Short mmCIF file of C-alpha atoms and ligand atoms in Angstrom, two decimals:
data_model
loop_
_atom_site.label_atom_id
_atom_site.label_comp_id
_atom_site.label_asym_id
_atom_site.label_seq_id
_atom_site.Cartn_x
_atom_site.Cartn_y
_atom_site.Cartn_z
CA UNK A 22 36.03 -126.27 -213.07
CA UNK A 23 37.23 -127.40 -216.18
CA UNK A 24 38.28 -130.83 -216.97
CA UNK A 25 42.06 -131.33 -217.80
CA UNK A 26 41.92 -135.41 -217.67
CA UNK A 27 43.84 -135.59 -220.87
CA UNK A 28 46.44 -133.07 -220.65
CA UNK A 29 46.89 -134.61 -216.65
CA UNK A 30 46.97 -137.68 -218.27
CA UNK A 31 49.80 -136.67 -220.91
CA UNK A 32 51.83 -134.89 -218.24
CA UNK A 33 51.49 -137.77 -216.16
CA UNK A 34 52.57 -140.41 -218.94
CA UNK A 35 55.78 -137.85 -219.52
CA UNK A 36 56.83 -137.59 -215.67
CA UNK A 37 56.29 -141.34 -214.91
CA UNK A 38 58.22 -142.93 -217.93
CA UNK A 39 60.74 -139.76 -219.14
CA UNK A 40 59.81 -140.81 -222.65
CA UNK A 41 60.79 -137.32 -224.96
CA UNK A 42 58.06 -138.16 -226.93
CA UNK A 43 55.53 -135.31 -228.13
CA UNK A 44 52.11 -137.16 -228.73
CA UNK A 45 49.63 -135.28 -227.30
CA UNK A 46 47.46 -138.18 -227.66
CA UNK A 47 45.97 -139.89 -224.57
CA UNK A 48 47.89 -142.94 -223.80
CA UNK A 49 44.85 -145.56 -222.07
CA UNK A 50 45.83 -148.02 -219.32
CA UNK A 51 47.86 -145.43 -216.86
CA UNK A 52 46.75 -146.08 -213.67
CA UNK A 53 47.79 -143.72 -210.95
CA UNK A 54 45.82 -144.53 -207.96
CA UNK A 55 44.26 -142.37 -205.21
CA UNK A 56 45.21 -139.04 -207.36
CA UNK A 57 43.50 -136.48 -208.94
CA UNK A 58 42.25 -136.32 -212.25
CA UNK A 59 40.76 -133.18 -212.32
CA UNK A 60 40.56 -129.49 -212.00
CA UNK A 61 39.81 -128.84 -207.81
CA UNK A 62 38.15 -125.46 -206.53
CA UNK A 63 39.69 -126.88 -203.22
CA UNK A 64 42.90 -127.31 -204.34
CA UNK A 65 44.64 -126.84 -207.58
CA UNK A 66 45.16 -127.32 -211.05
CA UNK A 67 45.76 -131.02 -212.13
CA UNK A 68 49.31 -129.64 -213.03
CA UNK A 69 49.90 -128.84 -209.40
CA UNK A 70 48.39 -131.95 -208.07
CA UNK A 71 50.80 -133.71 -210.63
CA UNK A 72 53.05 -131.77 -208.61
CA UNK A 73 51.80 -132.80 -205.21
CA UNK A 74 52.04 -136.02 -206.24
CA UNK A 75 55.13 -136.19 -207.88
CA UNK A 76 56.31 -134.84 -204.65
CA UNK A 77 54.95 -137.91 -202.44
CA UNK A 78 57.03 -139.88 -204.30
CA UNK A 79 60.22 -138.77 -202.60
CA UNK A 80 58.65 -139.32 -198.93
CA UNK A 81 57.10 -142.30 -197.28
CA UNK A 82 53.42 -142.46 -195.51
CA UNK A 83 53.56 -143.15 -191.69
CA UNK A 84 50.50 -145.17 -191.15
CA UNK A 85 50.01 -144.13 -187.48
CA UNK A 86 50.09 -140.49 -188.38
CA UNK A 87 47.26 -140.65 -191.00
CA UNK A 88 43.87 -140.09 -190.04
CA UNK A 89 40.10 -139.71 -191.04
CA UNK A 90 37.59 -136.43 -190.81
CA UNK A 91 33.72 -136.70 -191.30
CA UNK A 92 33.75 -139.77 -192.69
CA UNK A 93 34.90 -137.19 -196.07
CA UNK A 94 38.85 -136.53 -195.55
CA UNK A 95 42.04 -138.03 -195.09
CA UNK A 96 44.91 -136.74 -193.64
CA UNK A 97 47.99 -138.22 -195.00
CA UNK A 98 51.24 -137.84 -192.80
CA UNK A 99 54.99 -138.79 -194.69
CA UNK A 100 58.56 -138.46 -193.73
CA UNK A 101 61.71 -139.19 -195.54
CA UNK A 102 62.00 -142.61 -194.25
CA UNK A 103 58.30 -143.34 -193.40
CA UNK A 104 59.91 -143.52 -189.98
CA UNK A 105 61.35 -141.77 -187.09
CA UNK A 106 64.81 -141.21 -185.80
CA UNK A 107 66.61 -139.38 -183.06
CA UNK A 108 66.96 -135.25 -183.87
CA UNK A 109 64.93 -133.33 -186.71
CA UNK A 110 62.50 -135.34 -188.56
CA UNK A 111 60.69 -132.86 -191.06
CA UNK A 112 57.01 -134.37 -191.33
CA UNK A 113 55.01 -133.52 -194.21
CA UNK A 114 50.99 -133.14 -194.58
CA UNK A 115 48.40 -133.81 -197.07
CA UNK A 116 44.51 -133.55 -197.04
CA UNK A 117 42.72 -135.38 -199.76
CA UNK A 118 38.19 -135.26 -200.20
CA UNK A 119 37.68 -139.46 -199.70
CA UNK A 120 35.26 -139.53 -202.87
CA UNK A 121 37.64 -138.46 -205.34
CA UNK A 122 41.21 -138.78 -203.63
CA UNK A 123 41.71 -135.19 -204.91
CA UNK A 124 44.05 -133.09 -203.04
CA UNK A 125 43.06 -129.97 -200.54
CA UNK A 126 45.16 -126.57 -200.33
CA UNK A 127 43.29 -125.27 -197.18
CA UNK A 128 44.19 -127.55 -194.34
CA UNK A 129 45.90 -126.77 -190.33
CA UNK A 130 48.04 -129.01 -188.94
CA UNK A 131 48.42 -127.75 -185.43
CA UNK A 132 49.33 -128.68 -181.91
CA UNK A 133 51.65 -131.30 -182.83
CA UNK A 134 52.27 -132.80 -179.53
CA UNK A 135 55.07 -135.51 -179.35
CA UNK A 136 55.01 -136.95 -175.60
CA UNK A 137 57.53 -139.39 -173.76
CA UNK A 138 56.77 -141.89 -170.97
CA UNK A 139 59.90 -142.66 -169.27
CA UNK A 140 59.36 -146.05 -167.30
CA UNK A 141 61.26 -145.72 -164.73
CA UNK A 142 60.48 -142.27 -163.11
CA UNK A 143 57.07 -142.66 -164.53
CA UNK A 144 57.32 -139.33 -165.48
CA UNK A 145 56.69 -137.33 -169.05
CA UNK A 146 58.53 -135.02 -171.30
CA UNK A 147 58.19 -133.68 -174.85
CA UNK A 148 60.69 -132.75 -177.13
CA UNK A 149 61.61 -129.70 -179.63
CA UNK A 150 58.79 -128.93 -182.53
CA UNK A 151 58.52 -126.65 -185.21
CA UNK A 152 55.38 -124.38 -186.27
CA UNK A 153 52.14 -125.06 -187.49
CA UNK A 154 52.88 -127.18 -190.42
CA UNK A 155 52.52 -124.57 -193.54
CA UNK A 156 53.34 -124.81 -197.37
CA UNK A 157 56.99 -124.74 -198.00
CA UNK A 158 56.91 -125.30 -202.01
CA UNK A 159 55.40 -122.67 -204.60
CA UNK A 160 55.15 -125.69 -206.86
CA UNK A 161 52.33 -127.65 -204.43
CA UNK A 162 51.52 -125.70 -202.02
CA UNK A 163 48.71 -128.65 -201.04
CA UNK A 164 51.85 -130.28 -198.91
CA UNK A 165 52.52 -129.12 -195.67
CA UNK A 166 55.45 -129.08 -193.63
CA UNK A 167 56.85 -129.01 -190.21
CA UNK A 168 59.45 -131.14 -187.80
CA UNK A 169 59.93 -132.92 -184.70
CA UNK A 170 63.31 -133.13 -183.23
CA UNK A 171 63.20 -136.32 -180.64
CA UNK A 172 65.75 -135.62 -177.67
CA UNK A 173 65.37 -139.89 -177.24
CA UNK A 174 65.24 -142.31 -179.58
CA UNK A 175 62.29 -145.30 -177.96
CA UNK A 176 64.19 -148.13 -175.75
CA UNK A 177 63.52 -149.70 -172.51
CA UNK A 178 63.59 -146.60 -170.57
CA UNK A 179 60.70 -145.51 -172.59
CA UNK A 180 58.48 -144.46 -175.42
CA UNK A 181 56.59 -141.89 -177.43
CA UNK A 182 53.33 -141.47 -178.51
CA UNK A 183 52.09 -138.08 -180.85
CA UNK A 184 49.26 -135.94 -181.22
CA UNK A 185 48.21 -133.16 -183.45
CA UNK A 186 44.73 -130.84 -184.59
CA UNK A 187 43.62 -130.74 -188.07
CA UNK A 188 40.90 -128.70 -189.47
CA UNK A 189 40.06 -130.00 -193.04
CA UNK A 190 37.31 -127.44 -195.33
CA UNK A 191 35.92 -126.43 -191.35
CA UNK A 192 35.96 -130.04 -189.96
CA UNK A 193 37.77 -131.04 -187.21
CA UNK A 194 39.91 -134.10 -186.34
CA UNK A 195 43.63 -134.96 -185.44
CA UNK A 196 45.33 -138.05 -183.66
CA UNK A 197 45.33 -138.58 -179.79
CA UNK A 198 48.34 -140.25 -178.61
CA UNK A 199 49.12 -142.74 -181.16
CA UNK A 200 52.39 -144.54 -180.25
CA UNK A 201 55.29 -143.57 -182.92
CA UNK A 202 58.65 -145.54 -182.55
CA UNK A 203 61.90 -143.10 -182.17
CA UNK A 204 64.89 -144.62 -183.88
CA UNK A 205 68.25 -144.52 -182.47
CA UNK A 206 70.87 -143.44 -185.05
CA UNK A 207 73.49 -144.86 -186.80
CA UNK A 208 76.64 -145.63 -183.92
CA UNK A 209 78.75 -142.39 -183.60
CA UNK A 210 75.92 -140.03 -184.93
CA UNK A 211 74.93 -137.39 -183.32
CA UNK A 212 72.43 -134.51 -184.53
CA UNK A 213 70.80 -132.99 -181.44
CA UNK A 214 72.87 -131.35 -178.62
CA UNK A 215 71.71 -129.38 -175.62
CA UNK A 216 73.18 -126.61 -173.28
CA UNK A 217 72.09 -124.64 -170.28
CA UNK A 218 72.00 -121.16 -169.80
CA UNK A 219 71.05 -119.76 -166.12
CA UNK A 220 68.19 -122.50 -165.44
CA UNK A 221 67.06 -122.94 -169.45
CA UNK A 222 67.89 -125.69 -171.60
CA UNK A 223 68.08 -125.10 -175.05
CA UNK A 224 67.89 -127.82 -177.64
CA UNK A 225 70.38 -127.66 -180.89
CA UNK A 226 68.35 -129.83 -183.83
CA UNK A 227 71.06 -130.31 -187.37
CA UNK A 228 68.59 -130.27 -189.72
CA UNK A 229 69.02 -132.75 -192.36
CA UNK A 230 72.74 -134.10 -192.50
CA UNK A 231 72.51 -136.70 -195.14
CA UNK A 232 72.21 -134.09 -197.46
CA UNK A 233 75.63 -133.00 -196.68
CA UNK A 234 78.07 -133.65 -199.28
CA UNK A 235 81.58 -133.26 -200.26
CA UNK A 236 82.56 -129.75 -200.16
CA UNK A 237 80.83 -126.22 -199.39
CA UNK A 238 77.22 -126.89 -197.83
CA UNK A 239 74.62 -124.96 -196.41
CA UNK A 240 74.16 -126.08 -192.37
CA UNK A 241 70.65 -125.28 -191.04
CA UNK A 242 69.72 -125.88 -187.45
CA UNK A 243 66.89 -125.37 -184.90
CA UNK A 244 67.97 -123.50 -181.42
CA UNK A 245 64.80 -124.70 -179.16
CA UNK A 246 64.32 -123.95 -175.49
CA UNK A 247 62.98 -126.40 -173.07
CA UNK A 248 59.18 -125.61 -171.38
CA UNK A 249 58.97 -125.08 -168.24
CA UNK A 250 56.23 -127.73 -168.07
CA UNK A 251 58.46 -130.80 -169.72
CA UNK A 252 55.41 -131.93 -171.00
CA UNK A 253 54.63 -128.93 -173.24
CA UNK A 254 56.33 -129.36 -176.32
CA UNK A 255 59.37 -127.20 -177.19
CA UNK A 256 59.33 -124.49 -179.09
CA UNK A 257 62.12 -122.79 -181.47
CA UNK A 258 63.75 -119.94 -178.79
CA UNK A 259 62.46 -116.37 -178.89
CA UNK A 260 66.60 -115.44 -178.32
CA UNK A 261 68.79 -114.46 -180.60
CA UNK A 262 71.91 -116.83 -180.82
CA UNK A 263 75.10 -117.27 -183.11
CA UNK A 264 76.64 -120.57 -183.62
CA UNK A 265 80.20 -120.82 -184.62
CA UNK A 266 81.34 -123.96 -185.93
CA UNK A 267 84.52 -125.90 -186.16
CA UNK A 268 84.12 -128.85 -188.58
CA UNK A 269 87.62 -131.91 -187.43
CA UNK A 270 88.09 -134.96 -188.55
CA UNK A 271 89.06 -136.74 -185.53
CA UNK A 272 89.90 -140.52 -187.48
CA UNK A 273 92.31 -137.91 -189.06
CA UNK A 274 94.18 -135.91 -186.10
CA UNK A 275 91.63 -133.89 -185.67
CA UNK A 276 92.35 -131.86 -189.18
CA UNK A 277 89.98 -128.48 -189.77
CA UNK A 278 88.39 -127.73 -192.84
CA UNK A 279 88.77 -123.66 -194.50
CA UNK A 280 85.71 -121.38 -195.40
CA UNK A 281 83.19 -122.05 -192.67
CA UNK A 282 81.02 -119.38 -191.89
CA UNK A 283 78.78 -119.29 -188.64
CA UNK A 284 75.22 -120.02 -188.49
CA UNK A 285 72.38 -116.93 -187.35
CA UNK A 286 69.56 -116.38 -187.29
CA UNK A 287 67.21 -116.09 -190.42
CA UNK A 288 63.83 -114.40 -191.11
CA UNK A 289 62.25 -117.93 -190.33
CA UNK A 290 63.47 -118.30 -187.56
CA UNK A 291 66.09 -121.16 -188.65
CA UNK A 292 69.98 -120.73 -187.81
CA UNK A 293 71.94 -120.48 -191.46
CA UNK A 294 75.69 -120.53 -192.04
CA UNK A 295 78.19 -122.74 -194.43
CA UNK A 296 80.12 -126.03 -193.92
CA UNK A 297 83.08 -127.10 -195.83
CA UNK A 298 83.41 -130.50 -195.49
CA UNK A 299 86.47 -131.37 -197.55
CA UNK A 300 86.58 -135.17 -197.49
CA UNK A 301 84.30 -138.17 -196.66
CA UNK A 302 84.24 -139.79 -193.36
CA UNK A 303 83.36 -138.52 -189.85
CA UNK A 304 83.42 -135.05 -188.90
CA UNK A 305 82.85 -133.92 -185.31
CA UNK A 306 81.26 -130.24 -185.48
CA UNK A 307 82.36 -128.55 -182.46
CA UNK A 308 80.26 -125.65 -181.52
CA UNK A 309 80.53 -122.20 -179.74
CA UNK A 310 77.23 -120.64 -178.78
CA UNK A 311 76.87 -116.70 -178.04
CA UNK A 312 74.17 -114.59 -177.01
CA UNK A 313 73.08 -111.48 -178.99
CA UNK A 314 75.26 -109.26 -176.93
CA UNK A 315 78.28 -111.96 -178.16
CA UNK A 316 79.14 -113.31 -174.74
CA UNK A 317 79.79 -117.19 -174.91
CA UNK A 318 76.89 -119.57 -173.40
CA UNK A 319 78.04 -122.78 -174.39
CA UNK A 320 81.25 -124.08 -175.66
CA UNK A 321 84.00 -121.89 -176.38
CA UNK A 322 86.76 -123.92 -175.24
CA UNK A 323 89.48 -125.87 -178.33
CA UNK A 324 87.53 -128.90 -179.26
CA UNK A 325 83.96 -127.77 -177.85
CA UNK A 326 82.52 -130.70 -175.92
CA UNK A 327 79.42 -129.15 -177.44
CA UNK A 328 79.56 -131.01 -180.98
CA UNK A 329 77.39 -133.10 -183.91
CA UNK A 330 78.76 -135.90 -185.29
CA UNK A 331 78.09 -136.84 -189.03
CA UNK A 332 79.14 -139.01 -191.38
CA UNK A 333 79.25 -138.09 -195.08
CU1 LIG V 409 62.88 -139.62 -172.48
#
């Protein structure tokens, strides 16, 4: 493959210091460790790995999740926070050769296994996850993605510890149990709910609700349903649900918000709908679940004990 070092070089120089400058002219002394330089038949152009990397700078690493293969990879695991919390954590993947730090495009991430040891019942139980981690981005599709919703945040009455595969370029490795600390949330958050239909429990994850802002927002959530060995981890429900939603302030008398449309169920198997959250503070999201054939499972009732909290 060719060599781009001076045009990755010149992108680089642009991204890292905004300067609107045209030179075209190699500018000596940038050091950007641990990324490529270079064209990779494994991966990508140095343009996307500028990509790739540009994206890492918006996540941080989690130590415990990052891992060695052959002696010749490394698997790098990130979140937003470079920690855990209770609810959906999106984790994100990358696999880079050791020799060169350059980035690899054909990587699994699989069998992501979160497991709980509960002290006092000495007994186990796992928690909604999402797929095998895949590319989400056109613009570096080197960084994969998946999530983890924790039902528990770690305490006293017990911890976690996670496991996943990887298969890097045909070798295999992964993580085996490595202890991960769950964080409890903010005081009067609350981003995971669950509700019972017949004998199944199904898990509601919010994904991501400090992006929320003021005004009309996208809400995305995970509907997971509870193995029947607790130890299995959960996967996103093979039913089809709707969620209606009824944003209130209740600092505020309990005041509604117009324009809110309920979430279903979209082609990746994510719930979709829109939130109009029309001032700061706490809002309580009271929810209605129904079944496909629109009969109500959970909720349903004026102010739905079934509800997220959030605070924009
Ligand atoms: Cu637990």
């Amino acid at each position: 493959m060719k060599k781009v070092k001076g045009l990755f070089l010149v992108l680089a120089v642009v991204a890292l210091t905004a300067c609107n400058s045209n030179d075209d002219g190699v500018q000596a002394g940038i050091e950007i460790p641990g990324i490529t330089i270079t064209d990779d038949i494994d991966c990508c152009s140095a343009e996307e790995a500028l990509q790739v990397y540009k994206f890492l700078q918006t996540v941080k690493i989690v130590p415990e999740l990052s891992t060695e293969i052959d002696g010749k990879y490394n698997v790098f695991a990130y979140t937003t926070t470079g920690s855990f919390h209770n609810g959906y954590n999106e984790i994100f993947f990358v696999a880079t050769k050791k020799a060169t730090g350059n980035y690899i495009k054909n990587f699994d991430i699989t069998n992501i296994t979160p497991l709980m040891h509960m002290v006092k019942m000495d007994m186990y139980h796992s928690t909604p996850v999402g797929p095998d981690a895949a590319s989400f981005n056109d613009g570096y599709l080197a960084v994969k993605r998946t999530w983890v919703s924790f039902v528990m945040n770690t305490s006293e009455a017990g911890s976690w510890t996670l496991s996943y595969d990887a298969l890097v370029l045909g070798s295999k490795g992964g993580i085996e149990k490595k202890d991960v600390v769950v964080n409890a949330l903010p005081d009067g958050q609350t981003w995971l709910k669950s509700f019972k239909v017949d004998d199944a429990t199904y898990y509601l994850s919010l994904v991501n609700p400090l992006d929320f802002k003021t005004g009309t927002n996208t809400i995305t959530a995970y509907v997971s349903k509870k193995s029947a060995k607790a130890t299995v981890p959960y996967q996103v429900a093979e039913e089809t649900f709707t969620i209606d939603i009824d944003p209130r302030m209740p600092d505020m008398g309990n005041h509604t918000s117009p324009n809110n449309t309920s979430l279903t169920k979209q082609a990746d198997g994510s719930y979709s709908g829109t939130i109009n959250l029309t001032m700061t503070g706490l809002w309580r999201i009271h929810l209605t679940v129904k079944d496909a054939d629109g009969n109500i499972v959970a909720g349903g009732e004026e102010l739905s004990t079934l509800y997220w909290d959030v605070t924009i």
